[in-house]
């Protein structure tokens, strides 16, 4: 063999040896290791952020300074937004500058409601390869056709999750969705969200040591009834962990409107009518949800246990005229006869924007649908809050220095098709504008995101309108400004580093025994004892009780879908039997237990009244029996809609009867049947109610705001002592309700019962009598105007 050939052979062997040694050399230089769990690859960075990526997304790992980084845009170099060592705003600005207008427009969208798996029909339907789920052969965690389209074609990255089949399915769907978006474009992860999902099932049984599908807690009014913000913060901490285990990084909550009008159908979602209590509860709730600690903290309190809180509804939605709600055209106006607009801001400015925790303020804000009538003192526009530059830019952003995400409520850019449909568009004050013009108006008002819009087209069209008016540099800067805010919330929660879940961990986390127990204990703390004549409570277990069945008439739900009539026990009788003997014969009973709900009205509008020559408007009643609004306003304070030929929305002289008037009959009939023996009433309260109709027929009354029936039984039998207080006033009568101002809290004359107790804000009983403690001293003082 000649020398040149020998040299070539030698060099080839040397090269092969060097190549064989390179992995070992690289391994010695790198500070990261890799493990695989199915398609998810987990990277552990020594002294840095751990990463997760999908083996099927096409993403590779870059090694820089011995550390691992995800090459999300697949350009084989480390961009600033991929560098987890840099501050969040540096990363977000870099990524925003790289995004096309279509990509930013997609980031500005918030999807319509997405059940997992997709429903077969109705407003939230979806398909899998063109077939409904049951016929498709798809897995429950697969992406629907519609989801693939809006994620890929419309660049949507904010997805609203509703029902999920199980925690494991939710985790697997999250992983499927994250792998899908990781493999396209710039690799921006999905920021999934949820409306409140920790409500109770009245018939569910609590067993200490047992888990459930998700921990169950009282509603927001129940949290408020504890008058203890620490309880609410603990809820936020636990619920946040469950959200993240489901793949949810944004909570469309809390709802911190002060419930100044007792008739509003969203009172049950609030923290009551007192602005200071609502502010304290808002602060605690958000601190609980947003704060990560220990190894889960990335920076400034944010991290892998953090859930962005989208606080709602700026600048307060509780002052709808006549108590009507702005999901509907008939409820579009919020009015301020008490000149009390500023007090509605307190839960935001003194609560949500002044947190005790390191995250500082709520990550996002949602304005309400309402037209805050005549409150725009700068431009004098009566358009919905989402469209109002004074409400969003001058007040929220400039005066109160809020630079987080502002997202519209759902369907605000849609066309109004009918005045009384929940699913109709809600473009109040902008009904005559085009859809593109509505999007542009909202952007120029200072809003970043469009709720319930899956289509990128109208946002891009709004951009083009802006170019004609302001030039492209201005509009590009405006879009990047919103992109920065939106991306900030994705970076802070660690989704760019690892958006993936271990389904087995999710299964063990969501609804675990510890979380279920914490929720149940809070339910007990949320139940108010209103009446205890002759100390009939606590009841002796083992006695015989009579429980009347509850009749629910046929009707329609808020989506307009038919609901059948029912006659059934309002509580799980198998649980009742663990406390008492049960009889269907009142003569054999020692006590009667009557479970009812507060009066349910019609929302203040009747299509039949409109068809029959009326204006369609009716009173919203807080009593069961027929109420005629003799003292209502003769002329409404606000009015006007393209679908109406009048502006006076008065309902004076009209009558209304509660749809659940049979609940009142349950009490009065049982009182007669018991012939003087104790009648105990347990009432689930969604709105304040006129207790005069039933109080005298009850020996004892407890009130709850969404609990398991078992919690009520534990209070009734003394296993737990009642400690909660009313977060709302209970009016003397409906004339009192008509006289109060829609925008003013705690301005009603309250009901006084047969024992001389006044059902006022902050009232409640324990076994010793009327509760007077540090909570009542702090919150029961008269409300001071700001």
XYZ file of C-alpha atoms in Angstrom:
786
model
C 0.000 0.000 0.000
C 1.503 3.354 -1.000
C 1.972 6.134 1.552
C -0.852 8.420 0.375
C -3.299 5.556 0.507
C -2.057 4.496 3.961
C -2.455 8.087 5.118
C -6.031 8.235 3.832
C -6.931 4.985 5.589
C -5.323 6.238 8.787
C -7.218 9.561 8.618
C -10.501 7.775 7.940
C -10.038 5.515 10.993
C -9.123 8.549 13.080
C -12.237 10.377 11.859
C -14.494 7.401 12.646
C -12.948 7.089 16.095
C -13.483 10.795 16.706
C -17.106 10.573 15.626
C -17.628 7.637 17.955
C -16.180 9.630 20.828
C -18.142 12.861 20.106
C -21.366 11.887 21.978
C -19.305 11.159 25.065
C -17.452 14.457 24.693
C -20.740 16.332 24.134
C -22.280 14.573 27.087
C -19.406 15.667 29.273
C -19.874 19.285 28.156
C -23.675 19.511 28.348
C -25.640 20.144 31.510
C -28.852 18.467 30.479
C -30.370 15.009 30.198
C -33.361 13.610 28.339
C -36.095 11.121 29.204
C -39.096 10.035 27.180
C -42.684 9.379 28.259
C -44.630 8.239 25.217
C -44.321 10.977 22.611
C -43.335 13.578 25.211
C -39.604 14.170 25.674
C -38.580 15.723 28.994
C -35.314 17.610 29.300
C -33.685 18.300 32.645
C -31.393 21.340 32.629
C -28.952 21.345 35.525
C -29.421 24.689 37.232
C -31.984 25.881 34.666
C -35.524 25.448 33.415
C -36.718 21.953 32.558
C -38.244 21.490 29.133
C -40.849 19.327 27.465
C -41.434 18.828 23.760
C -43.174 16.371 21.468
C -41.155 13.784 19.581
C -43.581 14.142 16.662
C -43.682 17.957 16.420
C -40.367 18.363 14.611
C -38.862 20.498 17.382
C -35.193 19.861 18.176
C -33.011 20.777 21.126
C -30.289 23.403 20.805
C -27.322 23.252 23.171
C -25.940 26.662 24.117
C -23.436 27.107 26.948
C -24.085 23.475 27.785
C -27.806 24.114 28.380
C -30.827 22.913 26.390
C -33.264 25.169 24.572
C -36.200 24.346 22.286
C -35.768 25.389 18.665
C -39.432 26.275 18.301
C -39.197 27.984 14.925
C -36.799 25.272 13.639
C -34.177 27.727 12.315
C -31.280 25.931 14.068
C -30.317 28.961 16.142
C -31.317 30.291 19.552
C -33.708 33.212 19.235
C -34.390 35.505 22.181
C -37.919 34.196 22.655
C -36.554 30.645 22.928
C -34.019 31.633 25.600
C -35.556 30.909 29.001
C -32.736 32.823 30.713
C -34.051 36.171 29.442
C -36.789 38.299 31.101
C -40.335 37.598 29.976
C -40.888 40.977 28.290
C -37.649 40.657 26.263
C -38.776 37.265 25.015
C -42.333 38.421 24.302
C -41.195 41.513 22.389
C -38.835 39.431 20.286
C -41.532 36.932 19.408
C -44.104 39.645 18.668
C -41.651 41.248 16.222
C -41.287 37.927 14.365
C -45.025 37.277 14.021
C -47.004 38.048 10.902
C -50.140 40.145 11.207
C -52.182 36.990 10.610
C -50.385 35.255 13.464
C -50.926 38.165 15.848
C -54.561 38.356 14.769
C -54.922 34.657 15.664
C -53.333 35.297 19.050
C -56.034 37.923 19.606
C -58.786 35.332 19.248
C -60.389 33.360 22.067
C -62.132 30.247 20.873
C -65.762 29.368 21.258
C -66.639 26.823 23.944
C -64.890 23.466 23.417
C -66.235 20.329 25.139
C -63.844 17.345 25.124
C -64.801 15.310 23.203
C -66.865 17.566 20.939
C -70.646 17.472 21.230
C -72.718 15.800 18.519
C -75.109 18.722 18.129
C -76.075 22.148 19.406
C -73.988 25.336 19.515
C -70.791 23.536 20.593
C -70.860 20.672 18.082
C -67.793 19.224 16.408
C -66.753 16.396 14.110
C -63.858 13.959 13.667
C -63.013 13.273 10.029
C -66.476 14.562 9.218
C -68.299 12.306 11.687
C -69.749 12.890 15.145
C -67.575 11.484 17.901
C -69.679 8.391 18.618
C -69.440 7.281 14.972
C -65.871 8.378 14.241
C -63.706 5.829 16.020
C -61.667 8.741 17.354
C -60.196 8.914 20.838
C -61.823 11.330 23.278
C -58.544 13.267 23.417
C -58.171 13.706 19.667
C -58.539 17.145 18.127
C -61.810 17.755 16.331
C -61.861 18.933 12.726
C -62.898 22.384 13.906
C -60.096 22.573 16.469
C -57.461 21.639 13.892
C -58.791 24.332 11.586
C -58.837 27.200 14.038
C -55.458 26.229 15.511
C -53.741 25.946 12.107
C -55.618 28.177 9.686
C -56.727 30.911 12.110
C -53.687 30.758 14.404
C -55.858 30.539 17.520
C -53.825 29.913 20.689
C -56.401 30.638 23.386
C -58.935 27.829 23.790
C -61.941 27.813 26.129
C -62.437 24.325 27.572
C -65.853 23.348 28.946
C -66.707 19.754 29.889
C -64.015 17.062 29.892
C -64.610 13.318 29.990
C -62.020 12.818 32.752
C -58.795 14.383 34.050
C -56.761 11.828 32.065
C -58.609 12.684 28.857
C -58.108 16.395 29.529
C -54.374 15.855 30.038
C -54.068 13.763 26.859
C -56.076 16.300 24.841
C -53.786 19.036 26.134
C -50.743 17.051 25.014
C -52.291 16.408 21.600
C -53.134 20.092 21.130
C -49.727 21.282 22.334
C -47.884 18.881 20.023
C -50.037 20.086 17.133
C -49.287 23.796 17.654
C -45.643 23.141 18.571
C -45.143 21.720 15.110
C -46.466 24.723 13.192
C -45.361 28.306 12.719
C -43.336 29.749 15.576
C -44.225 26.960 17.989
C -46.441 29.125 20.210
C -48.189 26.924 22.817
C -51.912 26.950 23.525
C -53.138 28.887 26.546
C -56.221 26.864 27.511
C -58.840 28.380 29.806
C -61.978 27.598 31.753
C -64.990 29.258 33.275
C -65.479 28.323 36.967
C -65.723 24.515 37.230
C -65.582 23.791 40.975
C -69.298 23.952 41.758
C -71.117 21.370 43.848
C -73.501 18.577 43.001
C -76.226 18.689 45.638
C -76.789 14.925 45.557
C -73.101 13.974 45.780
C -71.865 12.242 48.920
C -68.688 13.314 50.683
C -66.554 10.541 52.135
C -63.472 11.552 54.076
C -60.464 10.018 52.364
C -62.227 9.554 49.034
C -61.517 11.479 45.853
C -63.836 12.774 43.144
C -63.878 14.101 39.597
C -62.819 17.569 40.859
C -62.937 19.214 44.271
C -66.309 20.768 45.095
C -66.630 24.197 46.688
C -69.448 26.623 47.404
C -70.199 29.249 44.796
C -68.690 32.734 44.952
C -71.518 33.954 47.177
C -70.708 31.079 49.509
C -67.057 32.130 49.602
C -68.207 35.652 50.418
C -70.508 34.293 53.157
C -67.461 33.020 55.054
C -66.309 36.656 55.319
C -62.817 35.128 55.406
C -60.494 35.937 52.466
C -58.017 33.258 53.633
C -60.610 30.599 52.775
C -60.951 32.025 49.276
C -57.182 32.167 48.795
C -56.906 28.508 49.774
C -59.561 27.704 47.185
C -57.558 29.552 44.535
C -54.379 27.690 45.468
C -56.069 24.283 45.231
C -58.193 25.063 42.181
C -55.115 26.417 40.414
C -53.293 23.117 40.879
C -56.307 21.239 39.511
C -56.561 23.623 36.548
C -52.911 23.129 35.611
C -53.333 19.349 35.923
C -56.156 19.657 33.358
C -53.981 21.740 31.022
C -55.733 24.995 31.918
C -53.503 28.065 32.404
C -56.129 30.825 32.423
C -59.218 31.148 34.617
C -62.067 33.249 33.253
C -62.710 34.368 36.800
C -63.229 35.742 39.391
C -66.445 37.660 38.827
C -66.085 40.664 41.123
C -68.988 42.888 40.056
C -70.721 44.220 43.150
C -74.301 42.924 43.193
C -75.932 46.292 43.716
C -79.193 45.294 42.058
C -80.627 42.224 43.809
C -82.593 41.131 40.729
C -79.596 40.600 38.411
C -79.409 36.969 37.294
C -75.617 36.886 37.799
C -75.652 37.791 41.484
C -74.783 34.192 42.380
C -71.433 34.486 40.606
C -70.344 37.551 42.605
C -68.816 38.046 46.042
C -71.948 39.901 47.134
C -72.906 43.543 47.207
C -70.314 45.089 49.540
C -67.409 46.686 47.612
C -64.786 46.163 50.330
C -65.679 42.518 50.932
C -65.643 41.939 47.165
C -62.233 43.631 46.900
C -60.747 41.496 49.681
C -62.179 38.305 48.197
C -60.950 39.246 44.704
C -57.430 39.862 45.979
C -57.357 36.540 47.844
C -58.815 34.565 44.925
C -56.287 35.933 42.431
C -53.332 35.540 44.794
C -54.334 31.908 45.224
C -54.640 31.212 41.513
C -51.646 33.151 40.222
C -48.958 32.462 42.823
C -46.404 29.668 42.421
C -43.916 28.899 45.176
C -40.831 26.764 45.739
C -39.630 24.685 42.808
C -42.761 25.602 40.852
C -41.900 29.321 40.823
C -40.120 30.620 37.726
C -39.962 34.332 38.524
C -41.873 37.001 40.472
C -44.392 34.546 41.868
C -45.250 33.146 38.437
C -44.604 29.546 37.489
C -45.872 26.064 36.793
C -48.714 26.201 39.340
C -49.806 29.674 38.234
C -53.117 30.273 36.507
C -53.733 33.635 34.863
C -56.828 35.194 36.429
C -59.113 37.065 34.018
C -61.073 39.266 36.392
C -64.534 40.329 35.315
C -66.449 42.435 34.537
C -64.921 45.898 34.182
C -66.251 48.445 35.167
C -68.898 46.364 36.971
C -72.014 44.783 35.497
C -74.330 44.763 38.508
C -76.331 47.908 37.725
C -78.517 46.717 34.845
C -81.750 48.673 34.731
C -84.559 46.766 36.389
C -82.066 43.995 37.214
C -81.976 42.834 33.594
C -78.820 41.220 32.192
C -76.757 42.436 29.240
C -76.330 39.012 27.648
C -79.612 40.043 26.055
C -80.615 43.143 24.097
C -83.362 43.823 26.618
C -80.711 44.197 29.343
C -78.012 46.177 27.555
C -78.115 49.279 29.770
C -76.439 49.734 33.151
C -77.856 52.770 34.909
C -76.644 54.915 37.783
C -79.552 56.707 39.491
C -77.476 56.905 42.681
C -74.542 58.523 40.825
C -72.436 55.666 42.171
C -70.379 54.512 39.184
C -67.036 54.912 40.985
C -67.901 52.475 43.780
C -68.210 49.651 41.257
C -64.489 50.036 40.501
C -63.361 49.307 44.079
C -63.091 45.494 43.759
C -60.766 46.092 40.796
C -58.683 49.068 41.916
C -58.385 48.032 45.571
C -58.529 44.266 45.077
C -57.597 42.746 41.715
C -54.991 45.417 40.929
C -53.435 45.490 44.425
C -52.521 41.927 45.256
C -50.620 40.875 48.347
C -48.703 38.286 46.325
C -45.678 38.793 44.092
C -47.652 38.632 40.823
C -48.934 42.126 41.588
C -52.218 42.314 39.716
C -54.687 40.215 37.768
C -53.239 38.989 34.471
C -56.319 39.867 32.430
C -59.553 41.844 32.575
C -62.879 41.227 30.846
C -65.253 44.181 30.345
C -68.983 43.537 30.585
C -71.510 43.676 27.770
C -73.312 46.650 29.294
C -73.541 50.172 28.004
C -72.524 52.122 31.123
C -75.210 54.670 30.404
C -74.018 58.310 30.320
C -70.772 57.491 32.141
C -68.420 58.391 29.277
C -67.609 61.925 30.408
C -64.987 62.465 27.695
C -66.455 61.294 24.390
C -70.087 60.990 25.540
C -70.536 57.696 23.747
C -73.191 55.217 24.843
C -71.570 52.087 23.469
C -70.835 48.828 25.270
C -67.822 48.841 27.588
C -65.797 46.701 25.137
C -66.096 49.474 22.549
C -65.693 52.471 24.850
C -62.280 54.150 24.711
C -62.990 56.202 27.820
C -63.871 53.078 29.839
C -60.888 51.031 28.581
C -58.061 53.441 27.762
C -58.750 56.559 29.832
C -59.950 54.803 32.978
C -58.529 51.292 33.029
C -55.224 51.795 31.267
C -54.341 55.439 31.960
C -55.917 56.359 35.293
C -55.496 52.949 36.923
C -52.275 52.025 35.050
C -53.411 48.574 33.968
C -51.203 47.063 31.241
C -52.437 43.473 31.307
C -54.613 41.730 28.747
C -58.107 43.074 28.123
C -60.391 40.499 26.492
C -63.951 41.108 25.375
C -66.796 39.006 26.625
C -68.092 36.424 24.158
C -69.979 37.360 20.944
C -69.643 41.140 21.308
C -68.826 41.580 17.620
C -71.723 39.466 16.344
C -74.953 40.699 14.780
C -77.982 41.037 17.018
C -80.655 38.830 15.490
C -83.240 38.797 18.249
C -83.533 40.792 21.470
C -84.046 37.889 23.871
C -81.527 35.194 22.864
C -78.431 34.248 24.860
C -76.684 33.157 21.642
C -77.418 36.314 19.637
C -74.645 38.829 18.919
C -74.147 41.530 21.555
C -72.702 44.525 19.733
C -74.533 47.042 21.920
C -74.282 50.569 20.565
C -72.501 49.337 17.426
C -75.308 47.316 15.892
C -75.225 49.229 12.597
C -71.465 48.838 12.063
C -69.911 46.021 10.038
C -68.211 43.152 11.855
C -64.795 44.446 10.737
C -65.645 47.962 11.955
C -66.644 46.528 15.341
C -63.315 44.750 15.677
C -61.496 47.957 14.753
C -63.490 50.014 17.245
C -62.624 47.536 19.999
C -58.911 47.580 19.123
C -58.843 51.366 19.135
C -60.585 51.381 22.508
C -57.558 49.574 23.940
C -58.757 45.941 23.986
C -56.388 43.099 23.091
C -58.554 40.047 22.499
C -61.908 38.918 21.129
C -63.865 36.366 23.140
C -65.697 33.588 21.305
C -64.244 34.370 17.890
C -62.482 31.544 16.047
C -62.000 33.394 12.728
C -58.968 35.520 11.979
C -60.544 37.314 8.997
C -62.364 40.148 10.817
C -59.254 41.022 12.851
C -57.125 41.262 9.708
C -59.869 43.366 8.106
C -59.752 45.679 11.142
C -55.986 45.992 10.630
C -56.569 47.136 7.053
C -59.086 49.744 8.228
C -56.439 51.016 10.617
C -53.814 51.254 7.881
C -56.087 53.590 5.899
C -56.660 55.746 8.970
C -53.257 55.688 10.692
C -50.732 54.051 8.367
C -49.126 50.621 8.596
C -46.342 51.457 11.120
C -48.954 52.623 13.625
C -51.123 49.529 13.198
C -48.157 47.160 13.302
C -47.104 48.746 16.611
C -50.665 48.521 17.911
C -50.837 44.811 17.079
C -47.430 44.118 18.622
C -48.557 45.926 21.777
C -51.422 43.457 22.214
C -49.197 40.535 21.217
C -46.749 41.456 23.981
C -49.509 41.433 26.594
C -50.946 38.142 25.373
C -47.587 36.392 25.081
C -46.533 37.587 28.523
C -49.220 35.401 30.107
C -48.041 32.338 28.171
C -44.378 32.857 29.028
C -44.969 33.541 32.737
C -46.829 30.286 33.277
C -43.990 28.210 31.788
C -45.888 26.985 28.745
C -43.084 27.797 26.322
C -40.737 25.573 28.322
C -43.069 22.654 29.030
C -46.794 22.647 28.192
C -47.095 18.851 28.540
C -48.772 16.807 31.282
C -48.402 13.334 32.718
C -51.966 11.931 32.599
C -51.330 9.720 35.616
C -50.240 12.713 37.681
C -53.321 14.622 36.496
C -55.514 11.721 37.593
C -53.959 11.750 41.076
C -54.104 15.542 41.413
C -57.594 16.511 40.276
C -60.208 15.790 42.916
C -57.786 14.123 45.329
C -58.958 13.365 48.865
C -57.163 16.332 50.429
C -58.665 18.780 47.943
C -62.153 17.257 48.305
C -61.946 17.613 52.094
C -60.854 21.252 51.860
C -63.788 22.018 49.571
C -66.254 20.276 51.846
C -65.022 22.122 54.941
C -65.488 25.392 53.086
C -69.025 24.375 52.161
C -69.759 23.978 55.867
C -68.332 27.433 56.546
C -70.557 28.963 53.846
C -73.991 27.981 55.224
C -75.906 30.750 56.982
C -78.396 29.996 59.757
C -81.113 32.620 59.492
C -83.658 31.362 62.007
C -83.615 28.963 64.952
C -86.886 29.384 66.824
C -86.768 27.894 70.322
C -83.346 26.457 69.462
C -84.921 23.646 67.450
C -81.516 23.174 65.849
C -79.388 21.122 66.017
C -81.708 18.215 65.272
C -81.308 14.876 66.988
C -80.130 12.187 64.588
C -82.083 8.961 64.419
C -85.431 10.730 64.572
C -88.041 10.393 61.818
C -88.217 13.040 59.107
C -90.564 13.882 56.265
C -88.989 15.331 53.063
C -91.436 16.573 50.404
C -90.634 16.051 46.740
C -89.888 19.041 44.540
C -91.785 19.802 41.332
C -89.948 21.511 38.493
C -92.151 22.636 35.596
C -91.124 22.192 31.983
C -89.234 25.116 30.564
C -86.139 26.235 28.665
C -82.548 26.646 29.784
C -80.426 29.723 29.056
C -79.529 28.310 25.626
C -83.206 28.024 24.750
C -83.227 24.217 24.910
C -86.327 22.511 26.295
C -86.146 21.056 29.805
C -88.745 18.478 30.966
C -90.852 18.726 34.083
C -89.664 16.727 37.077
C -91.003 15.507 40.390
C -88.167 14.250 42.545
C -86.512 14.509 45.910
C -84.352 17.647 46.084
C -81.737 15.839 48.174
C -80.067 12.434 48.064
C -82.389 10.375 50.260
C -79.772 7.675 50.768
C -77.642 10.276 52.498
C -80.614 11.546 54.516
C -81.173 7.987 55.763
C -77.701 8.031 57.316
C -78.896 10.805 59.618
C -82.601 10.041 60.131
C -85.375 7.543 59.655
C -87.478 8.623 56.691
C -91.243 8.571 56.201
C -93.611 9.714 53.504
C -96.333 10.259 56.099
C -96.029 13.642 57.887
C -98.088 12.272 60.797
C -95.262 9.851 61.579
C -92.509 12.474 61.359
C -90.734 14.270 64.183
C -89.469 16.951 61.811
C -89.979 18.018 58.217
C -87.011 18.984 56.062
C -87.962 21.192 53.115
C -85.291 21.904 50.483
C -86.136 24.794 48.159
C -84.494 27.353 45.869
C -84.906 31.121 45.864
C -87.535 32.468 43.416
C -86.687 32.140 39.724
C -87.924 34.898 37.424
C -88.131 35.375 33.670
C -85.227 37.794 33.308
C -87.487 40.797 32.807
C -88.734 40.158 29.289
C -91.534 38.233 27.591
C -91.788 37.658 23.857
C -95.480 36.881 24.351
C -96.031 40.308 25.901
C -94.310 41.910 22.910
C -96.431 39.895 20.467
C -99.598 40.923 22.237
C -98.999 44.638 21.908
C -96.857 45.272 24.975
C -93.273 46.457 24.979
C -92.130 43.023 26.197
C -90.747 44.240 29.516
C -91.783 42.643 32.792
C -90.653 43.026 36.390
C -87.957 40.725 37.741
C -89.540 39.421 40.919
C -87.781 38.199 44.062
C -90.906 36.639 45.497
C -92.653 33.389 44.581
C -96.230 34.632 44.339
C -97.690 37.040 41.825
C -96.126 40.480 41.971
C -97.549 43.554 40.241
C -95.107 46.421 39.755
C -97.352 49.282 40.834
C -94.466 51.432 42.113
C -92.002 50.869 39.258
C -90.692 53.761 37.128
C -93.185 55.067 34.608
C -90.326 55.891 32.243
C -87.135 53.879 32.049
C -83.822 55.647 32.550
C -82.380 54.176 29.344
C -83.679 52.509 26.226
C -83.313 52.010 22.526
C -82.446 49.119 20.242
C -82.541 48.687 16.449
C -85.083 45.896 16.941
C -87.421 48.137 18.940
C -89.468 51.148 17.840
C -89.597 52.709 21.309
C -87.212 53.747 24.054
C -89.377 53.450 27.186
C -88.698 50.068 28.768
C -90.963 50.570 31.747
C -92.852 47.586 33.164
C -94.997 49.612 35.547
C -98.320 47.924 36.280
C -97.262 44.549 34.867
C -97.230 41.305 36.832
C -94.910 38.345 37.203
C -95.015 35.018 39.060
C -91.946 32.932 39.869
C -91.474 29.846 37.711
C -90.771 27.839 40.884
C -93.780 29.042 42.871
C -94.287 25.386 43.813
C -91.274 25.748 46.132
C -93.362 28.094 48.253
C -96.163 25.523 48.252
C -93.694 22.927 49.523
C -93.224 25.041 52.643
C -96.838 26.072 53.225
C -98.281 22.607 52.497
C -95.712 20.917 54.711
C -96.377 23.399 57.511
C -100.057 22.460 57.385
C -99.339 18.731 57.221
C -96.964 18.810 60.187
C -99.668 20.246 62.479
C -97.353 22.258 64.663
C -94.333 19.949 64.570
C -91.019 21.559 63.473
C -90.581 22.517 59.832
C -86.966 23.111 58.836
C -86.326 24.959 55.579
C -83.050 24.778 53.661
C -82.980 27.326 50.836
C -80.431 27.550 48.049
C -80.044 31.268 47.335
C -79.099 32.629 43.933
C -80.588 36.080 44.487
C -81.927 37.952 47.492
C -85.522 36.937 48.184
C -88.624 38.114 50.016
C -88.722 35.842 53.077
C -92.078 37.246 54.231
C -93.862 34.640 52.100
C -92.566 31.660 54.070
C -90.583 32.620 57.168
C -93.456 32.298 59.642
C -94.150 28.723 58.454
C -90.581 27.665 59.299
C -89.183 26.905 62.736
C -85.656 27.094 61.389
C -84.084 28.334 58.153
C -80.623 27.766 56.770
C -79.368 29.312 53.536
C -76.672 28.033 51.200
C -75.057 29.317 48.017
C -74.306 26.000 46.364
C -73.375 23.075 48.615
C -73.757 19.326 48.751
C -76.949 18.376 50.590
C -74.803 16.447 53.021
C -73.200 19.713 54.197
C -76.649 21.090 55.016
C -77.428 17.930 56.994
C -74.174 18.269 58.929
C -75.197 21.796 59.949
C -78.774 20.789 60.781
C -77.621 17.956 63.041
C -74.820 19.851 64.753
C -71.890 17.988 63.234
C -70.702 21.480 62.326
C -71.726 24.823 63.788
C -73.037 27.503 61.424
C -70.662 30.452 61.127
C -71.470 32.154 57.818
C -72.979 35.605 57.327
C -75.271 37.020 54.662
C -73.253 38.598 51.820
C -76.482 40.230 50.592
C -79.459 42.053 52.030
C -82.847 40.298 52.051
C -85.537 42.874 51.166
C -88.655 43.551 53.196
C -90.817 43.346 50.065
C -90.805 44.039 46.346
C -91.749 47.682 46.867
C -88.424 48.023 48.672
C -86.687 46.431 45.687
C -88.317 48.879 43.271
C -87.259 51.823 45.455
C -83.573 50.888 45.697
C -81.070 52.257 43.177
C -79.566 49.776 40.722
C -76.045 51.110 41.328
C -76.030 51.471 45.126
C -75.124 48.621 47.530
C -76.906 47.887 50.806
C -79.650 50.466 50.276
C -82.745 48.324 51.028
C -84.991 48.049 54.069
C -84.462 44.465 55.174
C -86.869 41.805 56.380
C -87.347 41.285 60.126
C -88.399 37.777 61.150
C -90.668 36.543 63.957
C -87.685 36.375 66.308
C -86.856 40.039 65.744
C -83.780 39.345 63.621
C -83.059 41.566 60.627
C -81.875 39.769 57.496
C -79.287 42.407 56.651
C -75.825 42.183 55.126
C -73.505 40.539 57.655
C -76.271 38.823 59.633
C -76.078 35.193 60.689
C -76.678 32.918 63.681
C -74.635 30.305 65.475
C -75.765 28.101 68.366
C -75.385 31.020 70.777
C -77.385 33.536 68.762
C -76.583 36.466 66.462
C -72.931 36.416 65.421
C -70.896 39.434 66.469
C -67.185 39.027 65.822
C -64.189 40.599 64.091
C -65.732 39.924 60.691
C -68.957 41.781 61.423
C -66.998 44.615 63.041
C -64.903 45.004 59.897
C -67.493 44.619 57.163
C -70.887 45.543 58.606
C -70.077 49.222 58.910
C -72.039 51.507 56.548
C -70.611 51.642 53.041
C -68.511 54.749 52.513
C -68.479 56.336 49.071
C -65.019 56.626 47.503
